[in-house]
mmCIF file of C-alpha atoms in Angstrom:
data_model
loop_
_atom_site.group_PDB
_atom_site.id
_atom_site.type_symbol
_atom_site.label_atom_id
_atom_site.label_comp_id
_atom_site.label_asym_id
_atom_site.label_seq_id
_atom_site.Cartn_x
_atom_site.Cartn_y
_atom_site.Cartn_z
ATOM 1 C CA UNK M 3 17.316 -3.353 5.256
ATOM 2 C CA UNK M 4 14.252 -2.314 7.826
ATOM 3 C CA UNK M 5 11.434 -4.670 7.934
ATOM 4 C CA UNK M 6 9.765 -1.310 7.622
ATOM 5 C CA UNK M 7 12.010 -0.434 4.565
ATOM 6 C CA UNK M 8 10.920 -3.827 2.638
ATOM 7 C CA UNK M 9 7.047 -3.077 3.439
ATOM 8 C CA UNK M 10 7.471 0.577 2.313
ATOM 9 C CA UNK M 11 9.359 -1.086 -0.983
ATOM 10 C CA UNK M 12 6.707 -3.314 -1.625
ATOM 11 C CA UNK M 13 3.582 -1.471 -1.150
ATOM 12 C CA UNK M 14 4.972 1.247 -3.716
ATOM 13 C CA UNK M 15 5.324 -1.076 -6.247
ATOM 14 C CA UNK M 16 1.838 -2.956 -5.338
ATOM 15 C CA UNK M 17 0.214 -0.762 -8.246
ATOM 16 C CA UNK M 18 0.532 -1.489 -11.582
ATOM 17 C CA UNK M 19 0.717 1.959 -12.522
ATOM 18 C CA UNK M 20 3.591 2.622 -10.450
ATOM 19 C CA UNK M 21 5.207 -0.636 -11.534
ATOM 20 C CA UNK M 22 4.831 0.083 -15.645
ATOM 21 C CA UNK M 23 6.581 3.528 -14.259
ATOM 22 C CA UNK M 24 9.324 1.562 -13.046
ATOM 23 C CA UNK M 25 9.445 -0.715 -16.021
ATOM 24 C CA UNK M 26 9.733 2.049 -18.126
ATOM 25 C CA UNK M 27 12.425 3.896 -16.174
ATOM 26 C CA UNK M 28 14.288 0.618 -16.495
ATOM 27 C CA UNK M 29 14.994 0.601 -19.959
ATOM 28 C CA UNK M 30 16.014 4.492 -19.794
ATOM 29 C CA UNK M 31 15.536 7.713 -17.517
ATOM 30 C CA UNK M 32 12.142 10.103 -18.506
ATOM 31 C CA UNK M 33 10.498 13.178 -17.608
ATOM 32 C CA UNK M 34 6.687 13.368 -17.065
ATOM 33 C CA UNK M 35 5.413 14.009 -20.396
ATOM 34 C CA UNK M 36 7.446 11.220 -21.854
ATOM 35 C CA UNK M 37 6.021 8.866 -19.329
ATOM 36 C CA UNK M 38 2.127 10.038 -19.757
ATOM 37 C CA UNK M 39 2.341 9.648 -23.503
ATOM 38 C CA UNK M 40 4.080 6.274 -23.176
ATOM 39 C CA UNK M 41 1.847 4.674 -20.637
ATOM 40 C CA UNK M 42 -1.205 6.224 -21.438
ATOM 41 C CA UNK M 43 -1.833 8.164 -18.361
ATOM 42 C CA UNK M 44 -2.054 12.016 -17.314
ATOM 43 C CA UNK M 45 0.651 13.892 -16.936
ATOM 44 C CA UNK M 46 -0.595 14.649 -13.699
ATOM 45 C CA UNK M 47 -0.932 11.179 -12.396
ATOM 46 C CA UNK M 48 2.081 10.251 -13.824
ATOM 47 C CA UNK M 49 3.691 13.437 -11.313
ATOM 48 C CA UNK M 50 1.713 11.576 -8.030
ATOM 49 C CA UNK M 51 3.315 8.449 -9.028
ATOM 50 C CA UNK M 52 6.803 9.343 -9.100
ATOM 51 C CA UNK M 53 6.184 11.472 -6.415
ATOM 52 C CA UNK M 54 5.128 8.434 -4.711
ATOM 53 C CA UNK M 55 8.311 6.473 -6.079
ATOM 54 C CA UNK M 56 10.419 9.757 -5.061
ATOM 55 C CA UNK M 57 9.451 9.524 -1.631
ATOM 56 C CA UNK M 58 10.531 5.192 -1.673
ATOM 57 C CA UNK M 59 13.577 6.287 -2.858
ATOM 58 C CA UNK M 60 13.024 4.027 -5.949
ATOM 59 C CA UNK M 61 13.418 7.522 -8.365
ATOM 60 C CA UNK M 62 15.515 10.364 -8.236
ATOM 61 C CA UNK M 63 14.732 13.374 -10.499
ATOM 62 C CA UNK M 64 17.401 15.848 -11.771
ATOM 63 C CA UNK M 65 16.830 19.064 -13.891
ATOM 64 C CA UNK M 66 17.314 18.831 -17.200
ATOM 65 C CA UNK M 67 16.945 22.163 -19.567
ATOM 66 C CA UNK M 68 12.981 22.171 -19.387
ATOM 67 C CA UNK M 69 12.501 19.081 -18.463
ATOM 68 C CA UNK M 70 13.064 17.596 -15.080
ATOM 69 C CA UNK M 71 14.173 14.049 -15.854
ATOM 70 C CA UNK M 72 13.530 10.901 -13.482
ATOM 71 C CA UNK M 73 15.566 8.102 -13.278
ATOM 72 C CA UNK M 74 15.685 4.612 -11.385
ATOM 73 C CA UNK M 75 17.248 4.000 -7.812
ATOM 74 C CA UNK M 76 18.495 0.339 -8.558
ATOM 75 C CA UNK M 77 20.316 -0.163 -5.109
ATOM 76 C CA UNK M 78 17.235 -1.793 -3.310
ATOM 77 C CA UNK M 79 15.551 -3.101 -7.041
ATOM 78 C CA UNK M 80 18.721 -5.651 -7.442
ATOM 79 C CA UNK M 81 18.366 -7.255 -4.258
ATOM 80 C CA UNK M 82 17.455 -10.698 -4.567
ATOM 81 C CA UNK M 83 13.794 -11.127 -2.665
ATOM 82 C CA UNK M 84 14.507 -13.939 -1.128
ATOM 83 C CA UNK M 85 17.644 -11.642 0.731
ATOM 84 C CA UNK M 86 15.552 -8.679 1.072
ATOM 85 C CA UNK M 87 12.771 -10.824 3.209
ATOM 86 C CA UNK M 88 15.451 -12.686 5.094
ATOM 87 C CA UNK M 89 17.551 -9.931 6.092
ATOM 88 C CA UNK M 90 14.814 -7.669 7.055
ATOM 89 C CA UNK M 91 15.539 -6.353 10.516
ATOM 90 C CA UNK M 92 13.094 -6.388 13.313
ATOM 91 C CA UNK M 93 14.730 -3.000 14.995
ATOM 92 C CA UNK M 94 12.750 -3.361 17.940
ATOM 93 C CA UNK M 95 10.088 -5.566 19.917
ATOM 94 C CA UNK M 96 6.710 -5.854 18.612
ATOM 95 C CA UNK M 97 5.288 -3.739 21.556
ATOM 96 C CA UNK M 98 8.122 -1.009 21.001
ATOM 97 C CA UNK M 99 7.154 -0.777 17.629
ATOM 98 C CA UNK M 100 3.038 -0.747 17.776
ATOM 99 C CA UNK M 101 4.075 2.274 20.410
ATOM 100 C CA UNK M 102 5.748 3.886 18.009
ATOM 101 C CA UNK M 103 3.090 3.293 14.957
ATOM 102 C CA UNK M 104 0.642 4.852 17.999
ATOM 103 C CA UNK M 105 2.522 7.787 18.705
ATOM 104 C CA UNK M 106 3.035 8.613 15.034
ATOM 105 C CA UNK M 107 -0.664 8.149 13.849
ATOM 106 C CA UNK M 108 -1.756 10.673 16.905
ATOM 107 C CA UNK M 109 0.611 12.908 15.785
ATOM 108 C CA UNK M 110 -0.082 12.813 12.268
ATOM 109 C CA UNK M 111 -3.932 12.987 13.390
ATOM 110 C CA UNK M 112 -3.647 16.381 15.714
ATOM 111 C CA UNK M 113 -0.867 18.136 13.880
ATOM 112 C CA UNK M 114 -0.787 20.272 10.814
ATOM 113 C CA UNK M 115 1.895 21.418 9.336
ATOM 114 C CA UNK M 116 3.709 21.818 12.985
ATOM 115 C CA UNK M 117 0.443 23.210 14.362
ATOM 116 C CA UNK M 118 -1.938 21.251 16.639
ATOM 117 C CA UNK M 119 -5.508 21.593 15.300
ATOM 118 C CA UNK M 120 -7.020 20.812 18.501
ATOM 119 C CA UNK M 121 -5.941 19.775 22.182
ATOM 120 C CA UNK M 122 -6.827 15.919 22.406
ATOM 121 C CA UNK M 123 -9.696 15.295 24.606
ATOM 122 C CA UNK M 124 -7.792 11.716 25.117
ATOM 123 C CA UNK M 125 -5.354 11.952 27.985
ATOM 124 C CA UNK M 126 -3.025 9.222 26.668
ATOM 125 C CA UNK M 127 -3.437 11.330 23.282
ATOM 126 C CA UNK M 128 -3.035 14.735 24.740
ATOM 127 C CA UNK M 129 0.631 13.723 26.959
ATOM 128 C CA UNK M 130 1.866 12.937 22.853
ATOM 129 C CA UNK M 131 1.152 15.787 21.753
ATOM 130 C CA UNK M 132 2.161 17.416 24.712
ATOM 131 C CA UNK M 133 5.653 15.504 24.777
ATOM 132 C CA UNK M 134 5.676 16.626 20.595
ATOM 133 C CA UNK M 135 5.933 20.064 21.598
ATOM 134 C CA UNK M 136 7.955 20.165 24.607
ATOM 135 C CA UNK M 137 10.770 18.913 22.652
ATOM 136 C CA UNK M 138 10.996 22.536 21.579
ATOM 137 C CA UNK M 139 11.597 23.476 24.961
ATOM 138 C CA UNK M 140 15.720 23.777 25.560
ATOM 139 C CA UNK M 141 16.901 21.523 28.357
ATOM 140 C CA UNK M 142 18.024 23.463 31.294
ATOM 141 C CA UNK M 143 16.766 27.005 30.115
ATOM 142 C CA UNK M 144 14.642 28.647 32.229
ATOM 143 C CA UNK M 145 11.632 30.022 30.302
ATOM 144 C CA UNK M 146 10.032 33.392 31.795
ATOM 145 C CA UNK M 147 5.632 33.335 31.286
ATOM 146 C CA UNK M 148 5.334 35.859 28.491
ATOM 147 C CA UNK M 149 8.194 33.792 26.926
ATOM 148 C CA UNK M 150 6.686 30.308 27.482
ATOM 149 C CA UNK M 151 3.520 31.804 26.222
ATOM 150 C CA UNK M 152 4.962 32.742 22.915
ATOM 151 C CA UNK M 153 6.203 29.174 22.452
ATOM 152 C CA UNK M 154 3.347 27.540 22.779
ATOM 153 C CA UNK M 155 1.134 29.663 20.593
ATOM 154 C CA UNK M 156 2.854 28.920 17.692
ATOM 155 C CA UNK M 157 1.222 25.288 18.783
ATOM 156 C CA UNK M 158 -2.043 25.886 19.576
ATOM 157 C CA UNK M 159 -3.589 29.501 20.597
ATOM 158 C CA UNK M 160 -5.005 27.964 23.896
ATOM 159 C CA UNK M 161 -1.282 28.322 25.245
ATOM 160 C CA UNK M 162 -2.433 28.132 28.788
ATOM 161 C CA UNK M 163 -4.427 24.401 28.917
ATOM 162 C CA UNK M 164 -1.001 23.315 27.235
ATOM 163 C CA UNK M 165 1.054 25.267 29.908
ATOM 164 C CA UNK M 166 -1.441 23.893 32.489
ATOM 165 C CA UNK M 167 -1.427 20.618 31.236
ATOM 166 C CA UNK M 168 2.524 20.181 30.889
ATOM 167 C CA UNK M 169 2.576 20.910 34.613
ATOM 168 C CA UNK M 170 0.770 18.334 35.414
ATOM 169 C CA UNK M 171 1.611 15.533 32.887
ATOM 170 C CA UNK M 172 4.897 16.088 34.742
ATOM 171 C CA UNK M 173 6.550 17.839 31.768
ATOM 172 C CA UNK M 174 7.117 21.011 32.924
ATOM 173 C CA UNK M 175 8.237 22.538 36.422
ATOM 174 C CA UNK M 176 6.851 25.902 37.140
ATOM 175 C CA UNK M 177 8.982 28.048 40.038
ATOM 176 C CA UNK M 178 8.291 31.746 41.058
ATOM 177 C CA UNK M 179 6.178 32.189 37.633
ATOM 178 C CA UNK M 180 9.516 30.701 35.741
ATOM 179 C CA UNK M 181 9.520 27.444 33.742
ATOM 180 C CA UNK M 182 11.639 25.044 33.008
ATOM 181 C CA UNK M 183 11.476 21.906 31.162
ATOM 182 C CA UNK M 184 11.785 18.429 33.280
ATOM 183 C CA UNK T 23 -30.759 23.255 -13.504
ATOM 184 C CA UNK T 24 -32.579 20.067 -12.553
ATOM 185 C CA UNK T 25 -31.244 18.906 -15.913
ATOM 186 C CA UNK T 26 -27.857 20.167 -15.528
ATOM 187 C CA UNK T 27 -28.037 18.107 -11.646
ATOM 188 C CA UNK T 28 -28.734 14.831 -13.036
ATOM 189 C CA UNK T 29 -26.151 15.475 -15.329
ATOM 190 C CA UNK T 30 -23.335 15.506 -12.920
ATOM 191 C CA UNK T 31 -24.814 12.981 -10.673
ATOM 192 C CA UNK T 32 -24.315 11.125 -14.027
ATOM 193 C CA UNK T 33 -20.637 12.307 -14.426
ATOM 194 C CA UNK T 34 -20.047 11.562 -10.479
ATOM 195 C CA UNK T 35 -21.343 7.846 -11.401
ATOM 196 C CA UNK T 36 -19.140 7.562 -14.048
ATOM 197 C CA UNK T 37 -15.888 8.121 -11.906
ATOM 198 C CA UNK T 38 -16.676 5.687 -9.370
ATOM 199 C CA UNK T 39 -17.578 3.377 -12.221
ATOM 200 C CA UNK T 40 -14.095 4.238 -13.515
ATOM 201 C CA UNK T 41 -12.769 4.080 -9.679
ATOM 202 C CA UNK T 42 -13.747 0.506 -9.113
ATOM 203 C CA UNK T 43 -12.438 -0.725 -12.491
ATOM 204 C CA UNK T 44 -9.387 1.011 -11.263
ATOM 205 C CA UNK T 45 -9.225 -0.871 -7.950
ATOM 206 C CA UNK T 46 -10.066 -4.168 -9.881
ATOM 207 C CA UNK T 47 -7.061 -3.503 -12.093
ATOM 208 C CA UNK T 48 -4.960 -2.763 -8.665
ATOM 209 C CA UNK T 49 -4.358 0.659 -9.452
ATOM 210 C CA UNK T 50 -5.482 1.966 -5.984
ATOM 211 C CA UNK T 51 -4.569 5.169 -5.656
ATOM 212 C CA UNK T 52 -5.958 6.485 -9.060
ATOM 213 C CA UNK T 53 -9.070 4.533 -7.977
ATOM 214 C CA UNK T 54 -8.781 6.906 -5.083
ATOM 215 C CA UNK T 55 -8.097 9.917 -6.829
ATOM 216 C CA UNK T 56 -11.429 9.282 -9.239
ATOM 217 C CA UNK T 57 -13.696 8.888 -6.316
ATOM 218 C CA UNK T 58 -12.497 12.332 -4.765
ATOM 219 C CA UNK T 59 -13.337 13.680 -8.012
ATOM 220 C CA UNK T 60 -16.476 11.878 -8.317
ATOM 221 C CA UNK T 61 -17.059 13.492 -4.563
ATOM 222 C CA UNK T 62 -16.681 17.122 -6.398
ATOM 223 C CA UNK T 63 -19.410 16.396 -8.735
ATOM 224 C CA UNK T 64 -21.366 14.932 -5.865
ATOM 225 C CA UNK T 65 -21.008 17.809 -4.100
ATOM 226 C CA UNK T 66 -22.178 20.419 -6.734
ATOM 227 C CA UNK T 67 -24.878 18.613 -7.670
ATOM 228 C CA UNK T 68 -25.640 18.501 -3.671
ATOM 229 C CA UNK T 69 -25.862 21.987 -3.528
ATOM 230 C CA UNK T 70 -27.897 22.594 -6.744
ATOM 231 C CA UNK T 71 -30.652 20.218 -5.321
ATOM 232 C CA UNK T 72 -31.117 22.072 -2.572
ATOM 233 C CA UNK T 73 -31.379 25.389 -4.019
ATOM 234 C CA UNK T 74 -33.361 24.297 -6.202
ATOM 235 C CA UNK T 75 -35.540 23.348 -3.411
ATOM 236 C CA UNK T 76 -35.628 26.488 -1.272
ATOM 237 C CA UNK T 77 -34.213 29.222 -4.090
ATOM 238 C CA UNK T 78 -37.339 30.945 -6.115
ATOM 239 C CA UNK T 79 -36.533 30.011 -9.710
ATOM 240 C CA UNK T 80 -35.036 32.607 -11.268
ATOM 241 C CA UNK T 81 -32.453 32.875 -8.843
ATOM 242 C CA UNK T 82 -31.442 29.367 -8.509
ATOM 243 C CA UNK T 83 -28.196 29.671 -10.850
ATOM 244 C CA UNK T 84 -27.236 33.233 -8.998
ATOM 245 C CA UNK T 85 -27.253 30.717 -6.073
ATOM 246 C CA UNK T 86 -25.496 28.156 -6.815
ATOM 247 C CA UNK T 87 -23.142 29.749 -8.836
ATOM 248 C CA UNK T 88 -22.335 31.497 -4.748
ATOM 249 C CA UNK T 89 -22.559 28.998 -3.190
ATOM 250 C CA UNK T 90 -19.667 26.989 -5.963
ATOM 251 C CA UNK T 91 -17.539 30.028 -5.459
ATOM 252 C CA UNK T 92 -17.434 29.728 -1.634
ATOM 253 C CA UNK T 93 -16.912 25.824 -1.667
ATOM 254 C CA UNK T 94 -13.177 26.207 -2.974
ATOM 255 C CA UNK T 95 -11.753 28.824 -0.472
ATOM 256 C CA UNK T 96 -10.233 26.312 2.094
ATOM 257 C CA UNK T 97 -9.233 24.120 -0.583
ATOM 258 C CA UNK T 98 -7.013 26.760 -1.912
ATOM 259 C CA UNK T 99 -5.283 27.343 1.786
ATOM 260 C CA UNK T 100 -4.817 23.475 1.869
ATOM 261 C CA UNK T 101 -3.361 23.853 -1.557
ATOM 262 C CA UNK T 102 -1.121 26.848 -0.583
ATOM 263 C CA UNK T 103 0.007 25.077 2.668
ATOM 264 C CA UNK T 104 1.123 21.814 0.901
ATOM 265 C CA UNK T 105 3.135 23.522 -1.430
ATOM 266 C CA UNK T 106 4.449 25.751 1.200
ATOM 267 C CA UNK T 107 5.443 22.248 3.081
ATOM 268 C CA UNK T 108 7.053 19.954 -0.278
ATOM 269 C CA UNK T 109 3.553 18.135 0.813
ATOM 270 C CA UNK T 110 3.244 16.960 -2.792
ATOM 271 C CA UNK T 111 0.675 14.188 -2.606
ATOM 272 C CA UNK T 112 -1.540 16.303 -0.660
ATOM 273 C CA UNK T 113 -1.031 19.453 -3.198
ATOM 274 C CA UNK T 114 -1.752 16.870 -6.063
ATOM 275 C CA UNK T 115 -5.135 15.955 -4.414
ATOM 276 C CA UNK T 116 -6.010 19.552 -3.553
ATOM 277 C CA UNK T 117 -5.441 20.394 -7.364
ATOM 278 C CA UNK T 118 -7.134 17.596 -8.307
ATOM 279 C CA UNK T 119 -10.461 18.728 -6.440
ATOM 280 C CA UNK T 120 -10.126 22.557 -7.610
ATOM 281 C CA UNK T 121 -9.724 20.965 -11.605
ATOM 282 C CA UNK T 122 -12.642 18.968 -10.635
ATOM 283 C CA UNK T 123 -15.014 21.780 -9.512
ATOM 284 C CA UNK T 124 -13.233 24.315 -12.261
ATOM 285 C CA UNK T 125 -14.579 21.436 -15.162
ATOM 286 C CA UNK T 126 -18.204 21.665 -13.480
ATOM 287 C CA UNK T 127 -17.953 25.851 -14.304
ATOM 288 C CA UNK T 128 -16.950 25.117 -17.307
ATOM 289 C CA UNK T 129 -20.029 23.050 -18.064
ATOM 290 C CA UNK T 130 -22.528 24.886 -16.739
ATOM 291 C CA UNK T 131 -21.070 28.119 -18.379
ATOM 292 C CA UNK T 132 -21.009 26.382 -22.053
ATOM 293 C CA UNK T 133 -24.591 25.034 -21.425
ATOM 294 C CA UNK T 134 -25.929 28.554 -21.002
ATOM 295 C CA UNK T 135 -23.561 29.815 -24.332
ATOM 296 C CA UNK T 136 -25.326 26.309 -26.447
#
């Protein structure tokens, strides 16, 4: 298991909501209503909680005639802790991984639902966004204007600062008004 | 409406009230949840001060009853774009906020029917 993985585990069940949901799916599985009436909560909480456990991978939910019924992912919950904290896995250096982090909060910060919301004043925030959405790009291809254009609208409707700037972040190699991706 | 202003400033007291005994009992993110519904109530009660400020009174609830029917439009988009996207923690909290504003109607409309 991730050292990641283990901090994801443990910060889902570091609400005692969540963990009286788990408690509860313990003894047997439940759908929402079931839970709500049980724990005392809205039905409607109860659905961001297990949405919250869904997304841990501590519940899975399966359809059940009108019901959809949630049950406990055990796997990780049986783990002795003292295994699960020694075995956690440092994948990469410290550095690697507060790069990573970086990159991930930027892009969660300028993009919306696969659209940019604005072009990052920041240069060191603009080339990650700008690297984001070259990776649409197809290595090799060679990308007529109008056709470049049309890519990188469905990003951001200032298509030609992003054009611009992936020329000269190094990204992008314009020849005889053709474009290809570096 | 002065009245009906102090009354959910009172209501948007309440849930932070509720959202800090929430925290204290380490339940975070419905201590998190309360305060953006507290916000809602803020927010109404926000915009009924201040057209009750520059709104001659006998249009005040014409006003604010426009103004409460413009707040919720991007809310709705969010709402639409979350579900669209399996984004269900961010569809729960744009729910949450359109419940929140939709109880504040409610109010207001039975205090005219009492």
């Amino acid at each position: 298991m991730t050292e990641e993985r283990v901090l994801q585990l443990f910060k889902c069940l570091a609400d005692r909501s969540r963990l009286r949901i788990v408690q509860s799916l313990l003894r047997e599985e439940m759908y929402v209503e079931r839970l709500a009436q049980r724990l005392g909560l809205t039905p409607a909480t109860i659905s961001f909680h297990l949405k919250k456990l869904e997304e841990a991978g501590l519940v899975t939910s399966r359809p059940d005639q009108y019901y959809t019924m949630y049950a406990l992912r055990r796997d990780d919950l049986t783990l002795p802790v003292v295994d699960m904290i020694a075995g956690a896995t440092d994948q990469s250096s410290q550095q690697e991984l507060r790069e990573a982090q970086y990159r991930q909060k930027v892009i969660e910060t300028f993009f919306e639902y696969g659209k940019l919301k604005a072009i990052p004043a920041q240069r060191k925030k603009e080339r990650i966004c700008l690297e984001e959405i070259v990776k649409v790009l197809e290595p090799g291809r060679v990308y007529a204007e109008p056709e470049l254009n049309e890519v990188l609208l469905q990003f951001h409707e200032d298509y030609c600062t992003l054009r611009r700037d992936m020329i000269s972040e190094g990204l992008l190699r314009r020849e005889n008004g053709r474009y290809e991706k570096v | 409406m002065e009245t009906f202003v102090k009354e959910l400033q009172a209501i948007a007291g309440e849930l932070r009230q509720q959202a800090a005994a929430f925290a204290a009992d380490r339940r975070q993110d419905e201590a998190d949840l309360a305060k953006i519904r507290a916000n809602i109530y803020d927010i109404c009660a926000t915009i009924g001060n201040v057209v009750c400020k520059n709104t001659p009174e006998g249009e005040r609830e014409a006003a604010w009853l426009k103004k409460l029917e413009e707040l919720p439009q991007n809310w709705r988009v969010a709402l639409e774009m979350a579900q669209a996207h399996g984004n269900g923690q961010r569809a729960a909290v744009e729910e949450l906020k359109l419940e929140a504003l939709e109880d504040v109607l409610a109010r207001f409309r039975a205090r005219k029917e009492a």
